[in-house]
Amino acid sequence: MDDTDLHDAFHDEAPVGDDSIISTRGLEAFTRKVTTTASHLAGHTNMEAGSNHYHQAMGQVQKQLARPVVQRRMFSMAKTSPTDLVRSKFSTSEIQSRALSYLSDDMLQNIPEDDNAYSLFQGFQASFPELTDEGKKHRGRGSRGRKLIEHNPSAADSPQHLHKLKKERSALMHELEMLGIRKNMASSEIREIDNKIANLTGMRRIILDRLAGLEQEETMLEHDIVDMESRIEDAQELVAEAESIAAAAAIPIRSDEDDLVTDQDVDEFMSKSVFEKIPSASSTPSRQKRHKTVRRKSMPILHEHFEPGFNIREVKAHRDQITALDFDVPFGTMVSASLEDTVKVWDLNAGRCIGSLEGHTASVRALQVEDNLVVTGSADATIRLWDLSKAHYDPQGSRFGRDDEEDDGMAFENPDDQPVDPPEGSMADCPMFVLQAHVDEITALHFRGEVLVSGSSDKTLRQWDLEKGRCVQTLDVMWAAAQASASIGSSEGAWRQTSRQTSGAADFVGSLQVFESALACGTADGMIRLWDLRSGQVHRSLVGHTGPVTCLQFDDMHIVTGSLDRSIRIWDLRTGSIFDAYAYDNPITSMMFDSRRIASAACEDVVKIYDKLESRQWDCGAGITETADGRTPAIVEHVRMKDGYMIEGRRDGIVGVWAC
């Protein structure tokens, strides 16, 4: 074969595709090139002698290439990339190892920056020293005393001994270096945890703000629902009144003869009482309707996520000492009274005054808030009932039936602004009726359902029917004490003088609570008497306090009482014995408990909180937060608490709201 054929063979060797290295045409060109080169070399050396051998060898090659199996293999190899050819030579274990250690380019590009002085491998080596050669060597080493025992001791002046000491020193230095790396890693982890805590705290604050907004919207929707229900009731009354008028107009007109009055009619008219001629309430259309209790359809839960001791709000409620206060639900409605003879209603969610309850001629000493009903007892010996649902001012800004431009945004006022006075006459329709029977100031009261019990300085307890608005029973405490002392010669339940000097501010009836027919009352002689309202008798007396009882509260198993003898006692209602007792440094003026805590006012600038679950005592109030700022808050006189939401009234007229 001449040089032209050789040139053609090399010309066909060029690849057809740009991406493929081995193609069909390339293999054919390569075959022709090998054949031509071999022929050329064989022709120049010994063409005649080796021609037969050469032709036989090439014939066998052609036969092998003509086999279909070989052709399929060659074509499949031509379609395979060099990467697949290399991977086909890997074993299964090597493929698994490469798959586990593979990192994509995206992961390698997004490696976070770290200012750590040590690499990841050094941290791994320091964290798991037993997996390294140095770790295996140190793991086999015993204690310091054991290292002194050697099977083949070497001389101290020998080179082997010196080399061994240097090797041990290197090992100890390496171990010290590993400990330093581990210390640095622990410090870095602490910093990372601090950063995560800070980020979580920020996220928690954002979610708390979101929850506050949801509860704000929920409160506004409840106001809209109540407004809608009130409008529906008014519309129903108007429809009923129109129907009654139409029915009355449909009665046939009487004739003139029917209008003539005979002597018999005159006699019958004169013999009957004039009250029988008054039409009944059912036959006369009237706009007067019975009191309706408005209950909340949802309960706030925002305060449950505050830290114990967190100051939610502080309100400058009055200019004089707080004498009584109460609220219905957390972030709901609060009513406060003071020595300045004022009773104010507050919206705890908006932190502003709704209005004033006017009617008492003296300061209010006791009050209770339940849903939209308020009962106040005053030093003027009267009890007044109020319906807050009839107030004409809504600080939440009810959106029903109002245009957007009418919303003054008072519910979202700046807390740093001066308080805005409520409009005049906002509580003009709230008074319901007045209960008058006591002859001295009201010092304690409590109601549940339609039953109200009040205690007065006239040494009597009176039971009232709120549906009819009248007194149904009078209980004389002194008579009950005399009966107890005269019966079977026992002094239990008899009036007794306390061992401590009775303060002039101590009330004869310090506190009371009613539940159906059960009544508990604490008096100035330090005794707690349990009454049965069905019989009007005292069926048990709890003796233990040495000073006037100022506060009490009971549940289904225990009754908790506070006294001026500087103690709080827990009594077992089943046995009448003392279950537990707590002593304080000052007299107890107010107390309330829930399922977990007992909050008490003990003539200090803080509220004493006893956690029953953790069995620990801690302080909550302005005495902790303001003392650090160099201010001295006033003494706490009254405290009320529900579900970890606490309000406290002080002697300077300030009311604090706290999470406990």
XYZ file of C-alpha atoms in Angstrom:
660
model
C 0.000 0.000 0.000
C 1.385 3.358 -0.982
C 1.671 6.618 0.893
C -1.600 7.890 -0.592
C -3.526 5.123 1.126
C -1.705 5.862 4.379
C -2.652 9.507 4.035
C -6.290 8.552 3.429
C -6.256 6.347 6.498
C -5.107 9.176 8.742
C -7.635 11.508 7.127
C -10.529 9.165 8.053
C -9.339 9.068 11.630
C -10.886 12.446 12.401
C -13.856 12.148 14.788
C -17.314 12.772 13.452
C -18.849 14.192 16.598
C -17.494 16.968 18.745
C -18.450 15.379 22.067
C -17.714 11.698 21.307
C -14.159 10.419 21.378
C -14.913 6.866 20.172
C -17.409 6.653 17.290
C -18.261 4.086 14.578
C -16.399 5.897 11.875
C -13.465 6.431 14.159
C -13.220 2.722 14.910
C -13.362 1.897 11.200
C -10.611 4.442 10.465
C -8.540 3.099 13.309
C -8.891 -0.441 11.924
C -7.830 0.660 8.452
C -4.891 2.539 9.919
C -3.665 -0.491 11.850
C -4.061 -2.721 8.808
C -2.254 -0.288 6.528
C 0.572 0.263 8.993
C 1.056 -3.450 9.511
C 1.045 -4.066 5.762
C 3.513 -1.298 5.171
C 5.860 -2.544 7.867
C 5.555 -6.137 6.755
C 6.156 -5.203 3.116
C 9.420 -3.459 3.857
C 10.829 -6.243 6.050
C 9.918 -9.629 4.593
C 6.894 -9.376 2.316
C 7.129 -12.788 0.664
C 8.094 -14.876 3.693
C 5.471 -13.542 6.045
C 2.665 -12.924 3.593
C 0.878 -16.187 4.313
C 1.174 -15.776 8.040
C 0.018 -12.163 7.788
C -3.010 -12.999 5.673
C -4.027 -15.791 8.029
C -3.822 -13.482 11.048
C -5.819 -10.748 9.357
C -8.409 -13.251 8.241
C -8.933 -14.385 11.787
C -9.284 -10.749 12.882
C -11.888 -10.133 10.195
C -13.803 -13.239 11.272
C -13.829 -12.065 14.900
C -14.954 -8.580 13.886
C -17.714 -10.055 11.771
C -19.316 -11.804 14.772
C -22.564 -10.055 15.918
C -21.670 -10.245 19.601
C -18.372 -8.443 19.072
C -20.049 -5.844 16.879
C -22.717 -5.137 19.550
C -20.022 -4.759 22.179
C -18.061 -2.391 20.018
C -21.144 -0.294 19.233
C -22.172 -0.140 22.919
C -18.660 0.918 23.843
C -18.821 3.601 21.183
C -21.984 5.026 22.819
C -20.489 4.969 26.343
C -18.777 8.024 27.791
C -15.306 7.784 29.354
C -16.842 8.505 32.795
C -19.082 5.440 32.533
C -16.127 3.361 31.367
C -14.182 4.395 34.465
C -17.129 3.787 36.796
C -17.602 0.286 35.387
C -14.241 -0.660 36.851
C -15.333 0.324 40.466
C -16.301 -2.240 43.055
C -19.562 -2.026 45.061
C -17.885 -0.854 48.264
C -15.989 1.872 46.417
C -19.181 3.117 44.767
C -20.952 3.265 48.157
C -18.035 5.137 49.715
C -17.993 7.692 46.897
C -21.784 8.160 47.149
C -21.612 8.864 50.895
C -18.723 11.305 50.576
C -20.130 13.158 47.556
C -20.788 16.888 47.930
C -22.565 18.854 45.260
C -21.234 22.118 43.910
C -24.078 24.043 45.543
C -23.132 22.739 48.962
C -19.489 23.563 48.405
C -20.383 27.104 47.315
C -22.672 27.783 50.311
C -20.255 26.853 53.080
C -20.999 29.193 56.046
C -18.248 31.461 57.191
C -16.753 30.604 60.558
C -14.145 32.411 62.581
C -13.062 29.224 64.341
C -9.298 28.818 64.471
C -9.492 25.028 64.080
C -10.555 22.994 61.087
C -13.366 20.496 60.971
C -10.935 17.595 60.859
C -9.119 18.881 63.948
C -12.415 19.153 65.802
C -13.317 15.626 64.771
C -9.927 14.351 65.830
C -10.196 16.083 69.212
C -13.775 14.934 69.829
C -13.080 11.289 69.026
C -9.480 10.661 70.053
C -10.002 6.938 70.397
C -10.494 6.620 66.629
C -7.023 8.006 65.885
C -3.637 6.387 66.285
C -2.700 8.739 69.120
C -5.993 8.020 70.845
C -5.494 4.274 70.624
C -2.061 4.704 72.134
C -3.328 6.877 74.999
C -6.273 4.562 75.593
C -3.916 1.689 76.325
C -1.987 3.776 78.813
C -2.921 3.313 82.479
C -2.566 5.581 85.469
C 0.538 7.546 86.370
C 1.572 4.981 88.942
C 1.122 2.144 86.507
C 3.451 3.777 83.970
C 6.340 3.466 86.435
C 6.096 -0.324 86.254
C 7.892 -1.555 83.124
C 8.790 -5.064 82.093
C 12.028 -4.053 80.386
C 13.388 -1.026 82.238
C 16.061 0.853 80.400
C 18.973 2.709 81.904
C 18.464 6.370 82.701
C 21.557 7.379 80.690
C 20.723 5.310 77.619
C 19.592 6.925 74.324
C 16.529 4.659 74.291
C 15.312 6.081 77.603
C 15.767 9.658 76.363
C 13.917 8.876 73.148
C 11.077 7.299 75.094
C 10.722 10.341 77.378
C 10.621 12.671 74.393
C 7.979 10.503 72.801
C 5.858 10.576 75.967
C 6.239 14.360 76.143
C 5.086 14.686 72.537
C 2.082 12.531 73.310
C 1.170 14.649 76.338
C 1.578 17.867 74.348
C -0.655 16.448 71.646
C -3.272 15.520 74.226
C -3.066 19.026 75.698
C -3.555 20.485 72.242
C -6.607 18.299 71.697
C -8.080 19.465 74.998
C -7.582 23.071 73.901
C -9.411 22.335 70.666
C -12.283 20.746 72.564
C -12.475 23.778 74.886
C -12.646 26.074 71.886
C -15.380 23.939 70.350
C -17.414 24.016 73.578
C -17.061 27.797 73.734
C -18.193 28.103 70.124
C -21.225 25.926 70.823
C -22.174 28.125 73.777
C -22.000 31.220 71.576
C -24.123 29.518 68.941
C -26.704 28.560 71.570
C -26.771 32.157 72.828
C -27.389 33.393 69.300
C -30.179 30.866 68.829
C -31.759 31.885 72.129
C -31.628 35.538 71.076
C -33.226 34.675 67.742
C -35.922 32.589 69.436
C -36.578 35.412 71.894
C -37.109 37.794 69.013
C -39.415 35.338 67.274
C -41.337 34.842 70.536
C -41.783 38.597 70.895
C -43.126 38.825 67.347
C -45.604 35.989 67.947
C -46.699 37.577 71.248
C -47.476 40.790 69.375
C -49.417 38.766 66.847
C -51.374 37.033 69.620
C -52.136 40.400 71.225
C -53.490 41.649 67.914
C -55.644 38.558 67.519
C -57.099 38.978 71.009
C -57.732 42.661 70.291
C -59.650 41.733 67.149
C -61.467 38.976 69.030
C -62.592 41.457 71.694
C -63.875 43.856 69.062
C -65.814 41.074 67.374
C -67.394 40.120 70.700
C -68.486 43.724 71.184
C -70.024 43.664 67.721
C -71.841 40.420 68.503
C -73.231 41.818 71.775
C -74.331 44.964 69.956
C -76.037 42.881 67.296
C -77.832 40.729 69.870
C -79.039 43.858 71.678
C -80.424 45.259 68.432
C -82.158 41.975 67.682
C -83.804 41.996 71.123
C -84.980 45.579 70.636
C -86.408 44.696 67.237
C -88.222 41.693 68.702
C -89.735 43.858 71.447
C -90.905 46.401 68.895
C -92.512 43.641 66.820
C -94.234 42.200 69.915
C -95.458 45.655 70.914
C -96.862 46.293 67.430
C -98.639 42.951 67.471
C -100.189 43.680 70.900
C -101.397 47.090 69.723
C -102.890 45.545 66.595
C -104.622 42.889 68.709
C -106.049 45.546 71.021
C -107.336 47.520 68.058
C -109.121 44.443 66.744
C -111.409 44.226 69.852
C -115.041 45.161 68.890
C -116.239 48.584 70.047
C -118.797 48.506 72.837
C -122.202 50.132 72.306
C -123.565 53.063 74.321
C -125.849 50.752 76.276
C -122.855 48.754 77.430
C -121.246 51.933 78.702
C -124.179 52.667 81.078
C -123.173 52.029 84.711
C -125.794 50.429 86.889
C -126.027 50.516 90.667
C -124.834 46.945 90.869
C -121.745 47.852 88.906
C -121.086 50.749 91.240
C -121.356 48.512 94.288
C -119.043 45.937 92.766
C -116.557 48.629 91.806
C -116.530 50.181 95.274
C -116.167 46.830 97.006
C -113.103 45.806 95.070
C -109.613 47.006 95.911
C -108.180 49.666 93.737
C -105.099 47.478 93.168
C -107.225 44.934 91.354
C -108.178 47.602 88.811
C -104.497 48.102 87.871
C -103.740 46.176 84.659
C -101.187 43.407 84.950
C -97.743 43.697 83.468
C -98.526 40.956 80.947
C -101.487 42.865 79.519
C -99.674 46.196 79.261
C -96.875 46.608 76.750
C -93.715 47.626 78.533
C -90.131 48.270 77.546
C -88.846 47.099 80.932
C -87.004 43.844 80.652
C -85.344 41.543 83.110
C -81.615 41.699 83.675
C -79.678 39.566 81.247
C -76.215 38.235 81.936
C -73.761 38.819 79.120
C -70.971 36.232 79.225
C -67.796 36.266 77.208
C -67.597 33.744 74.412
C -63.815 33.519 74.533
C -61.131 33.866 77.196
C -57.817 35.728 76.750
C -54.653 33.632 77.004
C -51.991 36.264 76.327
C -51.029 36.640 80.010
C -50.262 32.924 80.248
C -47.213 33.447 78.017
C -45.717 36.278 80.077
C -42.938 35.658 82.551
C -44.085 35.563 86.210
C -43.702 39.024 87.687
C -44.142 40.815 84.343
C -45.821 44.230 84.694
C -48.618 44.257 82.125
C -50.011 47.682 82.936
C -50.119 50.382 85.606
C -53.146 52.661 85.947
C -53.452 55.874 87.957
C -57.009 55.060 88.981
C -57.677 57.406 91.934
C -56.106 60.206 93.936
C -56.647 58.479 97.295
C -56.375 55.013 98.829
C -58.024 52.087 97.063
C -60.786 50.666 99.275
C -62.099 47.903 96.984
C -61.545 46.539 93.481
C -62.477 43.522 91.361
C -62.484 42.381 87.715
C -64.358 39.810 85.674
C -61.768 38.151 83.377
C -58.156 38.833 82.328
C -57.971 41.914 80.087
C -61.663 42.468 80.818
C -63.530 44.995 82.971
C -62.290 46.289 86.337
C -64.198 48.310 88.935
C -62.278 50.241 91.592
C -63.335 52.359 94.569
C -61.380 54.724 96.812
C -61.666 56.959 99.844
C -62.469 59.895 97.580
C -66.016 58.453 97.303
C -65.679 57.525 93.621
C -66.328 54.238 91.831
C -64.783 53.909 88.374
C -65.100 51.300 85.636
C -62.007 50.441 83.604
C -61.286 48.529 80.423
C -58.135 46.535 81.191
C -57.491 45.770 77.534
C -57.424 49.419 76.458
C -56.218 50.688 79.846
C -58.741 53.509 80.030
C -61.735 54.547 82.143
C -65.194 53.761 80.788
C -67.113 55.857 83.317
C -68.069 56.380 86.962
C -70.849 54.724 88.955
C -72.619 57.557 90.764
C -75.214 57.101 93.493
C -73.485 56.278 96.776
C -73.130 59.091 99.291
C -70.054 57.593 100.977
C -67.034 55.506 100.061
C -67.552 51.962 98.817
C -65.992 49.348 101.108
C -66.896 46.169 99.202
C -67.738 45.303 95.592
C -67.916 42.332 93.226
C -67.877 42.061 89.435
C -69.458 39.079 87.694
C -69.869 39.262 83.918
C -71.751 42.525 83.296
C -73.258 42.757 86.811
C -71.625 44.861 89.550
C -72.666 44.959 93.222
C -71.284 47.682 95.481
C -71.640 48.069 99.255
C -70.968 51.464 100.778
C -70.452 53.136 104.117
C -73.877 54.750 103.570
C -75.395 51.337 104.534
C -76.817 50.731 101.033
C -76.133 48.131 98.348
C -76.477 49.082 94.687
C -76.616 46.875 91.612
C -75.352 48.013 88.212
C -75.624 46.598 84.698
C -72.487 47.499 82.733
C -73.953 46.250 79.452
C -76.051 49.442 79.350
C -73.031 51.726 79.267
C -73.078 54.260 76.414
C -69.325 54.294 75.890
C -67.277 51.506 74.365
C -63.494 52.051 74.431
C -63.003 49.151 72.036
C -64.835 51.104 69.341
C -67.609 48.773 68.175
C -67.423 48.625 64.388
C -71.001 47.543 63.740
C -73.066 50.258 62.093
C -70.198 52.774 62.098
C -68.248 54.396 59.332
C -64.487 54.305 59.268
C -64.187 58.041 59.803
C -66.128 57.745 63.069
C -63.459 55.579 64.665
C -61.317 57.823 66.840
C -58.779 55.045 67.516
C -59.010 55.435 71.280
C -58.543 51.719 71.802
C -55.089 52.036 70.226
C -53.952 55.155 72.071
C -50.374 55.802 73.046
C -49.783 54.683 76.657
C -47.533 57.713 77.181
C -50.392 60.131 76.463
C -52.494 61.687 79.199
C -55.616 59.679 80.100
C -58.780 60.755 78.342
C -61.859 61.267 80.517
C -64.949 59.276 79.513
C -67.965 61.201 78.177
C -70.494 62.556 80.627
C -73.425 60.282 81.393
C -71.804 57.168 79.966
C -73.119 55.147 82.951
C -76.482 56.891 83.337
C -78.499 53.770 82.454
C -76.390 51.305 84.436
C -78.117 51.547 87.892
C -80.624 48.730 88.485
C -81.935 49.008 92.065
C -80.894 49.794 95.640
C -81.029 47.403 98.599
C -81.658 49.101 101.932
C -81.931 47.222 105.221
C -78.633 47.573 107.077
C -78.235 50.354 109.616
C -74.455 50.652 109.408
C -71.741 50.530 106.754
C -71.396 47.521 104.460
C -68.011 45.873 104.957
C -68.358 42.599 103.009
C -70.601 41.113 100.328
C -70.688 38.216 97.897
C -73.227 36.966 95.390
C -73.630 33.891 93.240
C -76.506 33.511 90.852
C -79.601 35.167 92.334
C -78.380 34.974 95.972
C -76.532 37.862 97.597
C -75.235 37.946 101.184
C -73.924 41.123 102.798
C -72.154 41.792 106.094
C -72.322 45.064 107.986
C -70.928 46.807 111.033
C -74.414 46.477 112.539
C -73.296 42.893 113.393
C -75.778 41.236 111.033
C -75.640 39.239 107.818
C -78.461 39.674 105.319
C -79.485 37.404 102.481
C -81.014 39.079 99.422
C -83.001 37.787 96.472
C -81.626 39.578 93.424
C -84.571 38.557 91.256
C -87.096 40.264 93.537
C -84.704 42.815 95.001
C -85.562 42.321 98.679
C -84.102 40.887 101.895
C -85.235 37.336 102.640
C -83.239 36.521 105.782
C -81.282 38.256 108.547
C -78.564 36.471 110.518
C -77.450 37.960 113.831
C -73.817 37.098 114.506
C -73.954 38.028 118.193
C -77.097 35.954 118.711
C -75.415 32.972 117.040
C -72.375 33.414 119.293
C -74.618 33.574 122.378
C -76.495 30.455 121.289
C -73.215 28.611 120.815
C -71.972 29.561 124.281
C -75.267 28.566 125.916
C -75.608 25.203 124.177
C -74.180 22.210 126.095
C -71.782 24.503 127.916
C -69.337 24.631 125.018
C -67.318 27.697 124.124
C -66.954 26.685 120.476
C -68.575 29.353 118.335
C -68.976 31.791 121.243
C -67.794 35.362 120.860
C -64.339 35.778 122.293
C -61.845 38.568 122.554
C -58.742 38.083 120.426
C -55.343 38.047 122.074
C -54.049 40.769 119.772
C -55.070 44.378 120.122
C -57.984 44.988 117.744
C -57.216 47.749 115.286
C -59.672 50.557 114.827
C -59.777 49.753 111.113
C -60.806 46.141 111.723
C -64.323 45.419 110.444
C -66.803 43.383 112.446
C -67.514 41.243 109.361
C -64.207 41.066 107.549
C -65.123 38.773 104.661
C -67.712 36.251 103.497
C -68.505 33.910 100.612
C -71.709 32.128 99.621
C -72.281 29.020 97.526
C -75.894 27.911 97.125
C -77.037 27.348 100.743
C -73.527 27.375 102.287
C -72.117 30.573 103.780
C -68.688 31.202 105.323
C -68.002 34.397 107.229
C -64.970 35.701 109.125
C -65.450 38.195 111.951
C -63.443 40.428 114.238
C -63.154 37.763 116.961
C -60.894 35.687 114.685
C -63.467 32.952 114.078
C -64.773 31.529 110.810
C -68.412 30.474 111.049
C -70.000 28.152 108.496
C -73.739 28.829 108.118
C -76.577 26.870 106.578
C -78.861 29.394 104.864
C -81.752 26.918 104.811
C -81.940 26.816 108.601
C -80.133 30.054 109.429
C -77.906 28.232 111.931
C -74.152 27.896 112.370
C -73.202 24.244 111.895
C -69.418 24.621 112.376
C -66.934 27.160 113.742
C -63.233 27.204 112.888
C -61.075 28.438 115.771
C -57.400 29.284 115.262
C -56.803 32.927 114.343
C -55.778 35.278 117.131
C -56.776 38.448 115.266
C -59.693 39.760 113.169
C -60.312 37.850 109.930
C -59.973 40.146 106.926
C -60.318 37.779 103.953
C -61.432 34.250 103.106
C -62.138 32.036 100.109
C -63.151 28.392 99.814
C -63.473 25.695 97.178
C -64.879 22.186 97.326
C -62.243 20.899 99.781
C -60.467 23.758 101.569
C -61.083 27.227 102.929
C -58.216 29.750 103.034
C -58.365 32.624 105.523
C -56.199 35.660 106.215
C -56.088 37.656 109.424
C -54.507 40.628 111.114
C -52.584 38.112 113.242
C -50.092 38.020 110.305
C -50.990 34.500 109.176
C -52.799 32.670 106.389
C -54.412 29.384 107.328
C -55.749 26.604 105.130
C -58.582 24.563 106.661
C -59.927 21.159 105.669
C -63.681 21.530 105.191
C -64.264 17.817 105.762
C -62.683 17.667 109.211
C -62.580 21.331 110.240
C -58.880 21.081 111.145
C -55.968 23.206 109.963
C -54.389 21.754 106.838
C -51.516 24.247 106.535
C -50.499 27.715 107.741
C -48.110 30.461 106.615
C -46.718 33.271 108.786
C -45.810 36.758 107.538
C -44.134 39.842 108.969
C -47.200 42.100 108.726
C -51.000 41.785 108.974
C -52.882 40.316 106.021
C -55.375 42.765 104.501
C -56.406 40.916 101.321
C -56.001 37.449 99.823
C -57.148 35.382 96.853
C -56.110 32.012 95.417
C -56.545 29.957 92.272
C -55.642 26.384 91.367
C -51.910 27.023 91.747
C -51.131 30.227 93.679
C -52.113 32.117 96.820
C -51.723 35.893 96.456
C -51.892 38.068 99.565
C -51.387 41.709 100.526
C -49.384 41.934 103.760
C -48.935 45.691 104.275
C -45.898 45.775 101.969
C -45.136 47.327 98.592
C -45.244 43.869 96.981
C -47.750 41.042 96.742
C -46.779 37.779 98.425
C -47.211 34.839 96.050
C -47.108 31.260 97.291
C -46.765 28.644 94.545
C -48.481 25.474 95.764
C -47.022 23.273 93.037
C -43.397 24.326 93.582
C -43.840 24.989 97.346
C -42.027 28.311 97.175
C -42.745 31.899 98.158
C -41.878 34.857 95.937
C -42.710 38.558 95.679
C -44.475 40.276 92.811
C -45.136 43.983 92.477
C -43.760 47.472 92.121
C -41.602 47.058 95.214
C -39.187 44.992 93.118
C -39.202 46.879 89.820
C -39.357 50.451 91.147
C -36.918 50.010 94.021
C -34.157 49.396 91.495
C -34.958 52.818 89.968
C -34.734 54.565 93.335
C -38.504 55.010 93.787
C -40.572 53.862 96.745
C -44.032 52.563 95.788
C -47.035 52.709 98.094
C -48.326 49.888 100.269
C -50.593 47.338 98.591
C -54.031 47.202 100.226
C -56.097 44.909 97.989
C -55.300 42.128 95.539
C -57.418 40.103 93.106
C -56.222 37.231 90.930
C -57.720 34.890 88.323
C -55.836 32.351 86.202
C -52.428 33.942 86.784
C -53.704 37.468 85.989
C -53.396 39.711 89.066
C -54.380 43.285 89.910
C -53.344 45.116 93.076
C -54.564 48.433 94.510
C -52.295 50.667 96.569
C -52.683 53.438 99.085
C -51.747 56.135 96.554
C -54.595 55.174 94.200
C -52.466 53.323 91.639
C -53.604 49.936 90.308
C -50.965 47.564 88.976
C -51.649 44.676 86.590
C -49.218 41.740 86.708
C -48.689 38.273 85.319
C -47.999 35.732 88.033
